Amino acid sequence: MSHSIQFSTPSRTLHLPPTRLHPPLSSFSFRQFPLTSTFKHTSLRASSSPSPDSSSSSSLLHSPNGTPAVKSEERSSGIDVDTVTEAELKENGFRSTRRTKLICTIGPATCGFEQLSALAEGGMNVARLNMCHGTRDWHRDVIRSVRRLNEEKGFAVAIMMDTEGSEIHMGDLGGEASAKAEDGEVWTFTVRAFDASRPERTISVSYDGFAEDVRVGDELLVDGGMVRFDVIEKIGPDVKCLCTDPGLLLPRANLTFWRDGSLVRERNAMLPTISSKDWLDIDFGIAEGVDFIAVSFVKSAEVINHLKSYLAARPGGGDIGVIAKIESIDSLTNLEEIILASDGAMVARGDLGAQIPLEQVPAAQQRIVKVCRELNKPVIVASQLLESMIEYPTPTRAEVADVSEAVRQRSDALMLSGESAMGQFPDKALTVLRSVSLRIERWWREEKRYEATPLQAISSASSDKISEEICNSASKMANNLGVDAVFVYTKNGHMASLVSRCRPDCPIFAFTNTTSVRRRLNLQWGLIPFRLSFSEDMESNLNKTFSLLKSRGMIKSGDLVIAVSDMLQSIQVMNVP
């Protein structure tokens, strides 16, 4: 089916030859708005008729009774944007904004309000709570501090709760923050519980069958291989192990064991993905209104669907996004179905590197990032990005190269773990992530500006196909025209995510009328989320947005923007009046 594209100006009309769009999409017209508009712009709008007339054009500009609707929503004149983004836009302009999002794991080093404020001002978009550590009261205090920070300073820091999972873990080290295992030392791993103090060089294990399943000669990996032991003796519930690779032992660290060069998986395969403790933590997260729940050691899409059904049946639970942590052989085997069922994925490289050969981890990361982008799901690259900065104020050059590669792959977000939770230099680690991200993104724009990544169609319903095509076209136009920003007006965030998926060169201003949607959008690449009350009338929305942003010095007259909306399937191109 052929469609004619028409571009009009006040002085002339240019008829382009027929072109072919994807069939079953509706036709598009590309035209100038009537002179009654308060600013000059063009519009590319989906419509049901092949040749829309001027009356359909004016319907975008007026309320149903035919009068201008610019003043209809002035009852809510505010706009929520964080102070750091506002200052950055004022000082350095659109192109200075960082596209890659940053996640900080909160721990003893960063749990205070002032420390959280410093992280937010340094670029933290999401605060991660690791339920392996701390009490629920401690986590509740952190959640409320983050909410207070958002309310007082206009941030949209989202909260991600990471479940512990039911894989084999170490215990709490008797209350100690860490323990150092030296080369040649013999340590005891035991399933016994200790009422009194923990014996020296003794580690409790969460899995009761540990001593039965492990064999002499097995290799025991702690925290994905950060420390290694050889099993040398079994005595009842105790397993004696010789340290072969020294390192720092942390509470609740994951344990895996290898036999004859292969991972021992049989027992782990029998453990549930979501443990009884995890379900209690999930209920806690629902009650506290967290934005995301990350599920550890996902083996199949079934567990994701089960959790999402559970969340949907509880008040407030349906607003929580489910992030699948890809950290096992099973999750790689069922990757596409897991990502399709989830609301995002995390490349948990530490535990993943304990289950597959180390040399396969980079290829696995690249595959996960690629599949997530194709399926329009945000992807987080995590684990050991700046591990040395737990103890040192500067990263290794190899770590910087690792961060650069994750940014170059166009990951949505990068995550700090121990660096921000218990490290000595959390602010500096965050600064490194931010500065490296900005530099690589600038390099990409300078050197790879017109390099398009082909994206497969993901929508099935007709209206969704139209939205997808509009966002693809808007992103391509943004690159070709060199626009300063793409404006997206979205109620549920879907339209903004479709634009983000295309990775346009310019920043994406995502306007939503819901605070929770604004926070969730803060995980996705390139989105600058604003909370703004808006109506179905796009001219009113645009006039209001221009007025508010200009009054705060965030945009100026003459800036070129493209606007799309999930209320009216249209593309509008305009200069700020």
Phi, psi and omega in degrees: 000125182266150179227142178263131178257126183241129178243125184238149171232168180301336186256339183203163177237130180251119178263121178268154179296157179302144178228165184250122174254171182294128182282086072257023184292151177287167181282162181237147170235141184241107192210170176272139176288159178300159183290352176289346178296146181276357175211159185268126179202168174243161184223138171243110191234137174284135179216163184275343180255147182292334183226077182297143181262185185293334180294324177291329178295315183290341179295339177285339189257346187231155175286169184303332181275004174091358180264152179303139185254015186299324186268000191292339184238021181292354178298336178234092191262000184272165176218135181259122174212146184287153186294328181291313178298317180301313180295321181294318179294321179295317188277320191240351177086179187300316189290349182278346187288141179280137180266323182283131182272154186238133181242134178242128172283129183266133180212197182305331183282345189221019188273347180285158183299316180295322179292319177297320178298319179296322178294317179297317179291336178274355175120005179295126177260329181224135174259124183258134176249119180267110185286000171291337187235152174079164178267166177295327176297320178296315179295323179298319179298319179295315180302315182289330175292320178294318178298319178297319179300316179297318183291319186279329187240006174076012179288165175234042181294120179275162180241125177247123177260123184256117182289156181286322185081170184250018175290171183286128181231159168284167177275202187267009178059029176064028179093350179285149181288329181193169175216143182259124176259124182260156179300130177090351179285149176256124179243153179251123173256126189221154176264002179288148173261146183245121176284321180265202182290152181286132177300154182299141179053044178233133182237128174277150183238141187285340188260119186296332182270013186300310184294332179284322187278327184283151180235154174299132183102345177293156175253128182256123180253129178255130176055049177072019178104008178294332173223141181233145178226152168254133177284121184247343182195146175238127179228097181059235181279359185256141176237116180275131184227139179262126180286123179250332174234106184290160178172188184266127176266127181247149179303142175065020179294147180287144179239134171226154176226145185246148180222124180054040176080006181234147178292134176276108188250346190303312183290318179299326181294336181274347182279143178291150177292317179251115183277173178298322176295320179300319181296322176294321177294322179296317176300321177298315180297321177297314182297326182270356175071041177294160184268328181222147170238120178265127184258125183278145173052051177291130181258333183204171179290340184302317182291326177295314179297321179297315180294319181294325175295320178297315181295317183297334182276358183242141181304125180084344183288332182293343179275356184270129176277144181253121180255125178270125177273120180266102187212022180213166177298320180298319181293327176290322180297321183251033191302307186300315182291326178293313182294320179298324181281336187268177175258007180164173182218155177237128175274092182273083193290336180297301179289328177298321179290347175271349183249341175233159178303142185305323184291348179268348184298315180301318179294322178296318178300313182298320179295315181297315180299317181296314181295320179298317180293320179299322182267007178060047175238131180298144182232137182247129173262124189226169172084115168063028178298315181227049188305323183294338182282000168298326183245337187239150184282349178231148181277166171283158179293329177295322178294320178298319178295323178296314177299317181301320181294320178296321177292317181297328177287357180066038172299149178290320188212153174243145186234132170268139178248260179297334181302321181260337183284317185221004182288164181278345186224057183299319181295320180292323178298318178295321178298321178296313178302316183294313184292320179294318179301313181299318183291317181291322177297319178295318177300318181298317180294323182286322187257336187236027190307315186257016178278107183268136175264117181295132181240131179285153176292138183241350184267152178243316179290150184300314181296324178291325177296320178297314179301318180296316179294321178298315181292321176299316181293319180298319180292319178295318177296321180300318179291315184291325182270349181065041182292160182278329180197155169255127176262129177236124175257116189217137178271323183248356176093351187295315181298321178296321180293326178293322176292317179301322180303327182281348178051058178294161182292330185267162175291159181244114176273111182257112181259124178223153182265009183237128182297320182293322177295319178303315180295316182295326178294341182289357176271342191263145186306131170077352184275129170253103189276133175240146169259126184210130174284129180219167183247189176280350184269111186291324179296318177300316179299315182293316178300317180296316180297313179301316182299314183292316182289323178294322181294336179259006175074021183268338172223169179218163179301137180099342177299139181261125181228156171244135181240135173229161184210147175270002174270317175237121184283090185210161171239129178236130181245128186203158168265140177296127182290000000 
